[in-house]
Short mmCIF file of C-alpha atoms and ligand atoms in Angstrom, two decimals:
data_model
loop_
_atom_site.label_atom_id
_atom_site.label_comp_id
_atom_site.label_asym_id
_atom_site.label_seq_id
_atom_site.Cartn_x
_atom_site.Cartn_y
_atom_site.Cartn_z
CA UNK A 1 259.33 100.78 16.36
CA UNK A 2 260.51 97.71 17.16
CA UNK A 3 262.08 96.84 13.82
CA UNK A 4 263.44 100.65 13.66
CA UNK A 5 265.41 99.81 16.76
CA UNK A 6 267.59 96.85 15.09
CA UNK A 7 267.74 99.18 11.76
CA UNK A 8 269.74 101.89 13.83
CA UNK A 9 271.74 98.69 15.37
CA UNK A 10 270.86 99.98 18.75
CA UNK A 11 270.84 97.26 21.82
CA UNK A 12 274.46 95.69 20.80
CA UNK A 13 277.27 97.25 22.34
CA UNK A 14 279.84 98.92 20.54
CA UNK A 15 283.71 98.25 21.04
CA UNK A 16 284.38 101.18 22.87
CA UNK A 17 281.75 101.83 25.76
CA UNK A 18 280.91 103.44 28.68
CA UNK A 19 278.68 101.69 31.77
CA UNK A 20 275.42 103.35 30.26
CA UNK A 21 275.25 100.47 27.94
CA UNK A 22 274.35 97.90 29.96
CA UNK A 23 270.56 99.64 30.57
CA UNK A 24 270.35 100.50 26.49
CA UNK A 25 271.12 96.80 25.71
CA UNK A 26 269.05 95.55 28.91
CA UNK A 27 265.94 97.48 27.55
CA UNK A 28 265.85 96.71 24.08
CA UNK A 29 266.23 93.00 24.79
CA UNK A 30 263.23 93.29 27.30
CA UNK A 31 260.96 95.04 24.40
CA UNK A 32 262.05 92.78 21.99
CA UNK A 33 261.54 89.79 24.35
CA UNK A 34 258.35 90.91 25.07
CA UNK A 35 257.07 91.30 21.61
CA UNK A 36 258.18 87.88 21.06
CA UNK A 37 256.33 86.34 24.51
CA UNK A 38 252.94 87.92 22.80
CA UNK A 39 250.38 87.45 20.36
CA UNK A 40 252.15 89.91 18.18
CA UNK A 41 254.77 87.62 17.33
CA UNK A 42 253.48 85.92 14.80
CA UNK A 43 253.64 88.98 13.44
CA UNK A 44 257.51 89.79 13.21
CA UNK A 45 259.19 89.63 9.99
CA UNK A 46 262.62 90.10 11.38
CA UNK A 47 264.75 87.52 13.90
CA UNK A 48 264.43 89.27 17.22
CA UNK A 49 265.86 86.49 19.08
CA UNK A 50 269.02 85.72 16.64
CA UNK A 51 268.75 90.00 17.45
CA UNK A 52 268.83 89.36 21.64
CA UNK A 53 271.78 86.80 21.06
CA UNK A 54 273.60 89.05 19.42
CA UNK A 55 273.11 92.20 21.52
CA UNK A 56 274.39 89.33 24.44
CA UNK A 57 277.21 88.21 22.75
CA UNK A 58 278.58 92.21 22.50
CA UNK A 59 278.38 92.43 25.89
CA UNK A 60 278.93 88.92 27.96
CA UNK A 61 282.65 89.00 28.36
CA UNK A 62 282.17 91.83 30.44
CA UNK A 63 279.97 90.58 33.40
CA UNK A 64 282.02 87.53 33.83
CA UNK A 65 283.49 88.70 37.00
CA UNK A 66 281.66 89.14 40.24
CA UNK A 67 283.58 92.36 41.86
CA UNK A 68 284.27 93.61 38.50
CA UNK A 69 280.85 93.62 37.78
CA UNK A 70 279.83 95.87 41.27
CA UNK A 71 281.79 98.76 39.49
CA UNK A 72 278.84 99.01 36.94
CA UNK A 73 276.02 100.48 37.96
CA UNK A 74 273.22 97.98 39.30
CA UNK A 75 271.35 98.47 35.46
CA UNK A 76 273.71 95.70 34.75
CA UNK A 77 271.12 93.36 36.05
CA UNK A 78 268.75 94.17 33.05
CA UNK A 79 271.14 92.13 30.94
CA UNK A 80 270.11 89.12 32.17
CA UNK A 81 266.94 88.33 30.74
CA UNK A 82 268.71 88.02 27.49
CA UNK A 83 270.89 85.77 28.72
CA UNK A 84 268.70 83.44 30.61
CA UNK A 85 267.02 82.99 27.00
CA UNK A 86 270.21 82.20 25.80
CA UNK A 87 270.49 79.47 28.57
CA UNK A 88 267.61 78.31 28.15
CA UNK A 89 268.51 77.72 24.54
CA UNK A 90 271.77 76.10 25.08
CA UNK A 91 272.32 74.55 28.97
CA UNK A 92 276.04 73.73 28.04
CA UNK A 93 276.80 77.14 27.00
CA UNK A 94 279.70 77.83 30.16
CA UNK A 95 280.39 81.66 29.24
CA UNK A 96 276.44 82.21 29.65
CA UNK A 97 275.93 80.78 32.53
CA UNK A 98 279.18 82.10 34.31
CA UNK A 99 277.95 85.64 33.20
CA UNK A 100 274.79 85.02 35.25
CA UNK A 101 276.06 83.25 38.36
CA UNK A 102 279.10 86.46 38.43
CA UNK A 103 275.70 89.00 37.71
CA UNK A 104 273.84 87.02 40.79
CA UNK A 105 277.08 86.64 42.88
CA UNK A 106 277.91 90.67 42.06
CA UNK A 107 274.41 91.52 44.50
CA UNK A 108 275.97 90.37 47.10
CA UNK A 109 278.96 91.89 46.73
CA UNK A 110 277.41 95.45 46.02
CA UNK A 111 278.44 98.37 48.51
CA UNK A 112 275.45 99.00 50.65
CA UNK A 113 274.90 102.14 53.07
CA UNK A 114 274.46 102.33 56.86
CA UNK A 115 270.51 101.11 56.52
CA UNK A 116 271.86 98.17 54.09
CA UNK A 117 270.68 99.90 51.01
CA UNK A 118 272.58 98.89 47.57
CA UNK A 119 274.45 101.59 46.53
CA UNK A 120 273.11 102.93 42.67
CA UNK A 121 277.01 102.74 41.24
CA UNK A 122 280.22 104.59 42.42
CA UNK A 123 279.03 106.85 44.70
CA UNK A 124 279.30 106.11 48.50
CA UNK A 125 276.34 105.54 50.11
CA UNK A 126 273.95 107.00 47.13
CA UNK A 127 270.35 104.99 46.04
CA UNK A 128 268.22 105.41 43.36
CA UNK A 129 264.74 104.28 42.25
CA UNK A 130 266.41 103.79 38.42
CA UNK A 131 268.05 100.48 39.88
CA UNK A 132 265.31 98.71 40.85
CA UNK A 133 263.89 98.05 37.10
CA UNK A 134 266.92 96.04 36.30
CA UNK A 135 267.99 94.36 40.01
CA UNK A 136 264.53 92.99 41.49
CA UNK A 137 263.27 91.25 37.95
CA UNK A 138 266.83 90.04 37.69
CA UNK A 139 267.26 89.11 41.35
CA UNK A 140 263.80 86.72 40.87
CA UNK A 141 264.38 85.32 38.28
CA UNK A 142 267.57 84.44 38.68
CA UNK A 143 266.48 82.77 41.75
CA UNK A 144 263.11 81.31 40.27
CA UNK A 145 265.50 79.55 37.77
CA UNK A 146 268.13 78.41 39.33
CA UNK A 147 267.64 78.54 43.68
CA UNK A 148 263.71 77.97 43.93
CA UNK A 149 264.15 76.87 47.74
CA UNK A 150 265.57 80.64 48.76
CA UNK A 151 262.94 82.66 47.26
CA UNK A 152 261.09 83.70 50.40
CA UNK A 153 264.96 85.39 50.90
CA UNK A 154 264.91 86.45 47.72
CA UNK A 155 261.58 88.06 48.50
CA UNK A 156 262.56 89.65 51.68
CA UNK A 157 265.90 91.06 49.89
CA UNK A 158 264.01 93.05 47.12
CA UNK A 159 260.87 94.09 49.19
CA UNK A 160 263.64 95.37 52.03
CA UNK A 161 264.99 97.25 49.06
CA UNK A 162 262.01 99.05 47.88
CA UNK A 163 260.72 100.09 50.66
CA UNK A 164 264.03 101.71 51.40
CA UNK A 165 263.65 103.65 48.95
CA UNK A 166 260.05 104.78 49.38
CA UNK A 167 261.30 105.49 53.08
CA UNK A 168 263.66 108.00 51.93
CA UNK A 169 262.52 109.15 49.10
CA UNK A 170 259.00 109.91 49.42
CA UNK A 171 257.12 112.98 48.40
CA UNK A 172 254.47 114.65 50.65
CA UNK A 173 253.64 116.61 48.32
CA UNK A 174 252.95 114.51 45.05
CA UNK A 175 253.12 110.98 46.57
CA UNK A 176 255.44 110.09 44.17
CA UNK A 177 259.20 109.31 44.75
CA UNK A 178 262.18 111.79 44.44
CA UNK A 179 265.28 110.33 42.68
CA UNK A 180 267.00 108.94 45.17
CA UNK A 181 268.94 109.49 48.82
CA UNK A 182 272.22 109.79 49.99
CA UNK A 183 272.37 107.99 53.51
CA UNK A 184 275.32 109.85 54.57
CA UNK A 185 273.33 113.48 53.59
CA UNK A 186 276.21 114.93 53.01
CA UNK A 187 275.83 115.52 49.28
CA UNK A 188 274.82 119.25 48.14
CA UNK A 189 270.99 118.49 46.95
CA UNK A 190 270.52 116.07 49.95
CA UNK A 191 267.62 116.91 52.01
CA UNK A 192 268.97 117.34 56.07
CA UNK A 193 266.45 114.99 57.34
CA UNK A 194 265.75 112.14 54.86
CA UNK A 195 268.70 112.39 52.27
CA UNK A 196 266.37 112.27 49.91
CA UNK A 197 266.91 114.57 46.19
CA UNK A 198 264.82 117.56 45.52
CA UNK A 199 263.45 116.49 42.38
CA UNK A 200 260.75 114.13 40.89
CA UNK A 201 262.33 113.03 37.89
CA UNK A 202 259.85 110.87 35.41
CA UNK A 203 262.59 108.83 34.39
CA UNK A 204 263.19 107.12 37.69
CA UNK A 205 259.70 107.07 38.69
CA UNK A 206 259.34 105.20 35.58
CA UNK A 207 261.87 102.90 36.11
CA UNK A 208 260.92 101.91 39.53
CA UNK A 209 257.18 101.65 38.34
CA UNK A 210 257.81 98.98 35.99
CA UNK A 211 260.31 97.37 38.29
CA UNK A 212 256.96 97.22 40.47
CA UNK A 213 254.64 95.78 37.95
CA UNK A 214 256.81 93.56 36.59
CA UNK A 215 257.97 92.07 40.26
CA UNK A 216 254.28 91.65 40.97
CA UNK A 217 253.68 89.43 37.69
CA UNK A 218 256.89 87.49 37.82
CA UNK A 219 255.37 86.37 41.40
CA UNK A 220 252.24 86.36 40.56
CA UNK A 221 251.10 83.05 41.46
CA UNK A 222 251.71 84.16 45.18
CA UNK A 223 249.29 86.45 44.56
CA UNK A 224 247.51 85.78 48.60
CA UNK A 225 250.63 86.45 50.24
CA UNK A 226 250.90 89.45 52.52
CA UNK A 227 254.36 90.24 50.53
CA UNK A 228 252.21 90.42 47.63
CA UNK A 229 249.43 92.59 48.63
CA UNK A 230 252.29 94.70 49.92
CA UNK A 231 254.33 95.28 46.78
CA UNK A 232 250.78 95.62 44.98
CA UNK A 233 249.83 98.62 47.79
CA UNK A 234 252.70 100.06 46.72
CA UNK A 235 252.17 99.87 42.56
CA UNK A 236 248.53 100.87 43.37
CA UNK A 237 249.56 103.97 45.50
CA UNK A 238 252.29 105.23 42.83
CA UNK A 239 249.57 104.44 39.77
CA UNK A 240 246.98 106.74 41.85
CA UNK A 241 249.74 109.66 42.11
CA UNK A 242 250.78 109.23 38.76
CA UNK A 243 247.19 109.66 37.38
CA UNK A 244 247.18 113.21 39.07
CA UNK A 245 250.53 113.87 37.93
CA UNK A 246 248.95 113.54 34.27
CA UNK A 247 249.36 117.03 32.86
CA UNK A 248 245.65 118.39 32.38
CA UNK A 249 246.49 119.43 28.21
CA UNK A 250 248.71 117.07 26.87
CA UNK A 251 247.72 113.81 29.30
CA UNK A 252 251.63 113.04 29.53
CA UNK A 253 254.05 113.79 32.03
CA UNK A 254 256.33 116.22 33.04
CA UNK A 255 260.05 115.93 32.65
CA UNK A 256 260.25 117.01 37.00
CA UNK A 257 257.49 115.50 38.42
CA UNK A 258 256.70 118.23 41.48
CA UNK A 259 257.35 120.89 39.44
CA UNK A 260 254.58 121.16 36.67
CA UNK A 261 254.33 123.59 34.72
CA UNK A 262 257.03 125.66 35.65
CA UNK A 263 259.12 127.78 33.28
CA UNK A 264 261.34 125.88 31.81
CA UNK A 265 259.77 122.16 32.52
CA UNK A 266 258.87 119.99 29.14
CA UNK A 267 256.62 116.84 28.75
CA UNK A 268 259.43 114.07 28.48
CA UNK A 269 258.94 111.17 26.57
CA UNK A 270 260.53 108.37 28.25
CA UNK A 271 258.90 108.46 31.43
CA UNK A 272 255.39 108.97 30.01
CA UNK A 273 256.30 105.94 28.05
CA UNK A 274 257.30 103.92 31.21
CA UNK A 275 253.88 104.99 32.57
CA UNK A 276 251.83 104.24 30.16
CA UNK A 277 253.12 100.95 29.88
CA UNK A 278 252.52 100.56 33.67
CA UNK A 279 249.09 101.83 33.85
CA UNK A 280 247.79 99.35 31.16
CA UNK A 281 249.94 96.62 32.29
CA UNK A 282 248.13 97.17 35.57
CA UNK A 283 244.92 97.32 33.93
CA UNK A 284 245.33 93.86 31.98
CA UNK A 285 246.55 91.76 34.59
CA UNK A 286 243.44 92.89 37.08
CA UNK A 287 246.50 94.99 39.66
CA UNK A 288 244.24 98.11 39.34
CA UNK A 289 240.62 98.33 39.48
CA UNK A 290 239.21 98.00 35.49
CA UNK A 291 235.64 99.42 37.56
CA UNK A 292 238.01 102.68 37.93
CA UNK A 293 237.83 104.51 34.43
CA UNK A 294 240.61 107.10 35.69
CA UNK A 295 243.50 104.56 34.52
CA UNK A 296 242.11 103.55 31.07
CA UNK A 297 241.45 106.80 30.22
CA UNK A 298 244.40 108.50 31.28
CA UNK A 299 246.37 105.55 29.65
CA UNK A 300 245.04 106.50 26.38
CA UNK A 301 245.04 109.92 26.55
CA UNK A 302 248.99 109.97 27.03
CA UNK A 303 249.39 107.19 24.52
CA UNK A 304 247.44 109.18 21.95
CA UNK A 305 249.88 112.22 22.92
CA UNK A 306 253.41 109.89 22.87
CA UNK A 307 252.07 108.82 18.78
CA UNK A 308 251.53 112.02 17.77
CA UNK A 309 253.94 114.32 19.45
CA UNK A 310 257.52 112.05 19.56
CA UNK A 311 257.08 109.20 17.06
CA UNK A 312 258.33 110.52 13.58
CA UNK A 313 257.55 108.50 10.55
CA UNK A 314 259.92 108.38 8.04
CA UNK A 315 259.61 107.92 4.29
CA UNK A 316 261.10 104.39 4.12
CA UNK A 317 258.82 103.25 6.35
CA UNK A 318 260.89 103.23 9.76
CA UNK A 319 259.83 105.37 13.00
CA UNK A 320 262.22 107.71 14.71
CA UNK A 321 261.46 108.73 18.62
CA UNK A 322 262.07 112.15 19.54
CA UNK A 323 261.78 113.90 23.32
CA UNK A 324 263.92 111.57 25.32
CA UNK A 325 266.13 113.52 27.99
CA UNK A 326 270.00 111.93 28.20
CA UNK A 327 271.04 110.97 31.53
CA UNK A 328 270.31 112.75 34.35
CA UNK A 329 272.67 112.00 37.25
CA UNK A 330 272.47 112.60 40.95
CA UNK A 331 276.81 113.55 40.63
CA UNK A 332 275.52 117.42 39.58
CA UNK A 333 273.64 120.29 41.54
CA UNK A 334 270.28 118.20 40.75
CA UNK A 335 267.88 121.13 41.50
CA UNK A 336 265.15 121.46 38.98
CA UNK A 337 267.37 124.10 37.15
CA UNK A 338 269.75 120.93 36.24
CA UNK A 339 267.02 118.18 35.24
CA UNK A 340 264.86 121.00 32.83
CA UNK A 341 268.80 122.00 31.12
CA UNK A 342 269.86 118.27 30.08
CA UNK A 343 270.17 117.70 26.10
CA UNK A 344 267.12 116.07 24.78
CA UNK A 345 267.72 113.03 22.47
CA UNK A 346 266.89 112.07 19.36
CA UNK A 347 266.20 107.89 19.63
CA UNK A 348 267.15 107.19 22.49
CA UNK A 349 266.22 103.54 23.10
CA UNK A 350 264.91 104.55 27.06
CA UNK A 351 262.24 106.25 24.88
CA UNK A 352 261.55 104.15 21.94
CA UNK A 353 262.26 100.60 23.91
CA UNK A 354 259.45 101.77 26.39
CA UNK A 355 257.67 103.10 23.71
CA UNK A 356 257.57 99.40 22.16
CA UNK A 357 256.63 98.62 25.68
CA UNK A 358 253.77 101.08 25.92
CA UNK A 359 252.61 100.00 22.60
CA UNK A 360 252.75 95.99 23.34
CA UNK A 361 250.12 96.50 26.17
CA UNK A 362 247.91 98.80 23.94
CA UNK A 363 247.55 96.60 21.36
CA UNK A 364 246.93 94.04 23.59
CA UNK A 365 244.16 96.08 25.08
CA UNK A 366 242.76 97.05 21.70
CA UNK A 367 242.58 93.27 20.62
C1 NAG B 1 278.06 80.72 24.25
O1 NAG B 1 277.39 81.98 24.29
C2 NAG B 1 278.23 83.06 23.93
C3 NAG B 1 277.45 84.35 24.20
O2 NAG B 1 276.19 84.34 23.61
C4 NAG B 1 278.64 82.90 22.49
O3 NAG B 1 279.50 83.96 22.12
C5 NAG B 1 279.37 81.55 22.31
O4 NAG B 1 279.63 81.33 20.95
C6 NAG B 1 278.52 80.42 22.85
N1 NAG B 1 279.33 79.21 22.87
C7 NAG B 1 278.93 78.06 22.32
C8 NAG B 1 279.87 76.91 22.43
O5 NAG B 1 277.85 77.95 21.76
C1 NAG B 2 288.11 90.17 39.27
O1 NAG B 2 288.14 91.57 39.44
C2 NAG B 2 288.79 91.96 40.63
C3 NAG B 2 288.56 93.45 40.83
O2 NAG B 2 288.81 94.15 39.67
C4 NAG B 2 290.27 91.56 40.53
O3 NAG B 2 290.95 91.93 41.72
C5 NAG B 2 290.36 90.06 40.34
O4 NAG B 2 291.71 89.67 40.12
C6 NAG B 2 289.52 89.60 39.16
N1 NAG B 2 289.45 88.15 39.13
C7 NAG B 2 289.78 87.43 38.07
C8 NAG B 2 289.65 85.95 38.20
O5 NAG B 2 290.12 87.95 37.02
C1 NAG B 3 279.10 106.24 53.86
O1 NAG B 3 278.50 105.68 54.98
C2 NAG B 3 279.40 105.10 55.91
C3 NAG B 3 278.58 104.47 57.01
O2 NAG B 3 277.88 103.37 56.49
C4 NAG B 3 280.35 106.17 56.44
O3 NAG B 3 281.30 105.57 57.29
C5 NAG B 3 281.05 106.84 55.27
O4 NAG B 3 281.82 107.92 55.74
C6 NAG B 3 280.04 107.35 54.26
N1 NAG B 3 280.73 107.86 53.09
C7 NAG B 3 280.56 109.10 52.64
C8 NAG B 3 281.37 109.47 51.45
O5 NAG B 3 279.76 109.85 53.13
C1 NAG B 4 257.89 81.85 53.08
O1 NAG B 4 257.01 82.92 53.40
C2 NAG B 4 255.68 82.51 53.63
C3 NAG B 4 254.81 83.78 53.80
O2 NAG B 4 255.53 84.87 54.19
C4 NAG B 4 255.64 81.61 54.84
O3 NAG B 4 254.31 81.17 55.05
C5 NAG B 4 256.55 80.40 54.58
O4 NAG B 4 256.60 79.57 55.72
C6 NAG B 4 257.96 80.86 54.22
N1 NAG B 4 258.76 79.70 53.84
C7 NAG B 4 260.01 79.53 54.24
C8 NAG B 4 260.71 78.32 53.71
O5 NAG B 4 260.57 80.30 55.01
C1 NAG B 5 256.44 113.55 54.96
O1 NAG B 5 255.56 113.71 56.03
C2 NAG B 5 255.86 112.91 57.16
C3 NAG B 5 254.75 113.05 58.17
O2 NAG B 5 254.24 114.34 58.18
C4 NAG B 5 257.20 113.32 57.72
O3 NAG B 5 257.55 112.50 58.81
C5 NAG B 5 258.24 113.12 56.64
O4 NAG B 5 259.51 113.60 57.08
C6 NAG B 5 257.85 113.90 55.38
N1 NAG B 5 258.79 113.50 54.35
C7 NAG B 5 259.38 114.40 53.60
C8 NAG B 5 260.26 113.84 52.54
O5 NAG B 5 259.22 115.59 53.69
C1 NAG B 6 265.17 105.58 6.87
O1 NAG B 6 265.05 106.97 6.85
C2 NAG B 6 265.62 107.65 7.96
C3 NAG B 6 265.26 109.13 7.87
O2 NAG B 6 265.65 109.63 6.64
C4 NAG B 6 267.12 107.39 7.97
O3 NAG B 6 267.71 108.07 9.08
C5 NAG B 6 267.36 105.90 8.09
O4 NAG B 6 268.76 105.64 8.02
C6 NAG B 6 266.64 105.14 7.00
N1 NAG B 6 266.71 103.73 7.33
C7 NAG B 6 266.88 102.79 6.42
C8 NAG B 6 266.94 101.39 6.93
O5 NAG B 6 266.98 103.05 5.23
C1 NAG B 7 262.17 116.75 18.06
O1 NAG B 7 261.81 117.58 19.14
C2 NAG B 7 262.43 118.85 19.11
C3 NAG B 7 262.12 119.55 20.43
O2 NAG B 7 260.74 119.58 20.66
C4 NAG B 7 261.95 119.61 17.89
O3 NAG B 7 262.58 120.87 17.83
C5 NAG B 7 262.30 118.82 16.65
O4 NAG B 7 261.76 119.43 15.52
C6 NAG B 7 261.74 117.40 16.74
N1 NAG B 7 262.26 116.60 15.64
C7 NAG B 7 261.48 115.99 14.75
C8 NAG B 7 262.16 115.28 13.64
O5 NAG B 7 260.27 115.99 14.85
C1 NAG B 8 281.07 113.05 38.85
O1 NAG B 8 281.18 114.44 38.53
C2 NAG B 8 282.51 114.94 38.57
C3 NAG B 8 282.44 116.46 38.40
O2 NAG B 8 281.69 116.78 37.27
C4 NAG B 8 283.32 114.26 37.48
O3 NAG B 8 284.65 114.73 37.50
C5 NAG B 8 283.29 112.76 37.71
O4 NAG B 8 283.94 112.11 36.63
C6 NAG B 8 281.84 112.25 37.81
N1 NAG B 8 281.89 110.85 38.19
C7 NAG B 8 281.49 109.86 37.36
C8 NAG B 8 281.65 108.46 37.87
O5 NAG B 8 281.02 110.07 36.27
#
């Protein structure tokens, strides 16, 4: 799937583009990456890193200014794992390392609401679980690299975050999170007492899910302290709803979360990618129980169900990915009416990227 994603050229931005780039490239740089970071690698035929550079290059003269930068939706972040490995490659490269101190500097500079919450991307006072994948592996890294001595900060910062979001957007009735809040609750689909949205999309879930699991390995050598354990409470509690989420038939999940089954409601493939990934990620690096057969199993159930229902193999020997909604924004009605109507893709790289994601940890399981 990998390879199939640099023979469609997707992950290097065209001329011409709009700000939902920057989580396309960010996400097929982190698959790629992370095929490369594994035993797997010895594997590749073709040059994913030569691949990452290049996907950077389309892209860098973009982020190299700090305000400019806050007008792009926080996903911007995820773009700078690619170039950290370009950094890392070349320490005199200026453009690189100007992109990441502007992508660093633009945090700060981010609108925030009344409770100090970063703003998802133009509109006042509105937060979303999507922008944690790409702002707290960013935001440590960044600071693991380059500021070591402010990391409890850095710490603080993202945790503060997070839990702003699970404040707000918490759901009795699943224990998962809704999409996000507006702090102001003054837009249509907020809810009068939390500001939260109505609807428990799998996308965002997913999103903040990894942005859990992969917080709580980039930090994992702090694994005693109490901002540990709490991030991991956290990963542990959303694994545990997710597993009861798991549609009974198929083992995936369900394109609105707190809805199942309803008429109208589809098992989406990007999200049950996302999870998948999580669950076994979990699994491998001892965050969830290995003793507790309910994650394993409901791992490979859905990953059985993602091969055979959206990967498509073609006679030439690439894969296609099918089942992927487009975006789903919070600037619409968002009832469930809204999230079950939007256009399903055909390769959509927030599918197949956490497909190759999914895949990475199963093999790895397998092995
Ligand atoms: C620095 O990196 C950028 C982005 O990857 C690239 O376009 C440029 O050629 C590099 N400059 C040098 C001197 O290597
Ligand atoms: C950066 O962007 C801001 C906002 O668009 C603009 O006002 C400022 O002049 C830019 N700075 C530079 C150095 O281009
Ligand atoms: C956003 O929140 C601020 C308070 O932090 C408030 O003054 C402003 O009116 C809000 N904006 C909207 C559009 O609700
Ligand atoms: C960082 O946090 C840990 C645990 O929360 C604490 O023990 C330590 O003193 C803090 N270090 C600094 C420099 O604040
Ligand atoms: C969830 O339940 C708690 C306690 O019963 C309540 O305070 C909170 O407002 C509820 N949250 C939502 C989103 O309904
Ligand atoms: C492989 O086949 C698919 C489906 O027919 C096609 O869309 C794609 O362009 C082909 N790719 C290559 C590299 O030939
Ligand atoms: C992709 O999924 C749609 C909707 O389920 C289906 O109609 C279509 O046949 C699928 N495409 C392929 C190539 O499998
Ligand atoms: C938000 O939705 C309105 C109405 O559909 C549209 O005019 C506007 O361009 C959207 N805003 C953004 C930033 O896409």
């Amino acid at each position: 799937m990998a390879d199939s994603i640099i023979s469609r050229g997707q992950g290097i931005a065209p001329a011409e583009t709009q700000s939902s780039i920057f989580l396309q490239i960010g996400i097929v740089q982190t698959a790629l990456l992370r095929v490369l970071d594994s035993p797997l690698s010895r594997c590749t035929e073709l040059d994913y890193r030569s691949y990452v550079e290049k996907g950077t290059q389309s892209i860098v003269g973009r982020l190299l200014n700090a305000s400019q930068d806050t007008l792009f939706p926080l996903d911007r972040l995820s773009l700078g794992r690619g170039l950290l490995l370009d950094y890392t490659g070349d320490h005199d490269n200026k453009t690189v390392k100007s992109a990441l101190d502007a992508l660093r500097r633009s945090i700060d500079l981010q609108p925030e609401n009344q409770y100090s919450g970063l703003w998802y991307f133009t509109y006042p006072n509105w937060s979303y679980l999507d922008g944690m994948y790409s702002y707290a592996s960013f935001y440590s890294l960044y600071t693991t690299f380059f500021n070591p001595t402010v990391t409890n900060k850095t710490t603080d910062d993202i945790i503060y975050q997070l839990d702003l979001l699970w404040a707000h957007c918490f759901d009795n009735s699943t224990g998962l999170l809704f999409h996000g809040y507006d702090a102001s609750k003054t837009a249509v689909w907020a809810n009068p007492a939390t500001g939260a949205s109505p609807v428990v999309w799998d996308r965002a879930l997913g999103w903040y899910f990894m942005a859990l699991v992969d917080w709580l390995e980039i930090n994992g050598f702090e694994c005693l302290s109490t901002q540990w354990e709490h991030v991991h409470a956290r990963f542990v509690a959303i694994a545990n709803g997710i597993v009861k989420a798991a549609d009974p038939v198929s083992g995936a999940w369900w394109q609105a979360l707190n809805f199942p089954e309803r008429e109208g409601n589809y098992i989406e493939s990007s999200g049950s990618a996302m999870f998948v990934y999580g669950l076994y990620k979990g699994i491998r690096l001892g965050y969830l129980r290995s003793s507790d057969q309910r994650y394993k199993n409901t791992a490979d159930k859905a990953y059985a169900y993602l091969t055979n229902t959206f990967v498509v193999k073609n006679q030439n020997g690439t894969l296609d990915w099918n089942g992927t909604v487009s975006v789903c924004s919070l600037n619409s009605s968002a009832t469930y009416e809204y999230y079950v109507t939007q256009p399903l893709l055909f390769n959509s790289v927030h599918g197949s990227a956490s497909f190759v994601l999914a895949s990475l940890e199963h093999e790895i399981q397998v092995f």
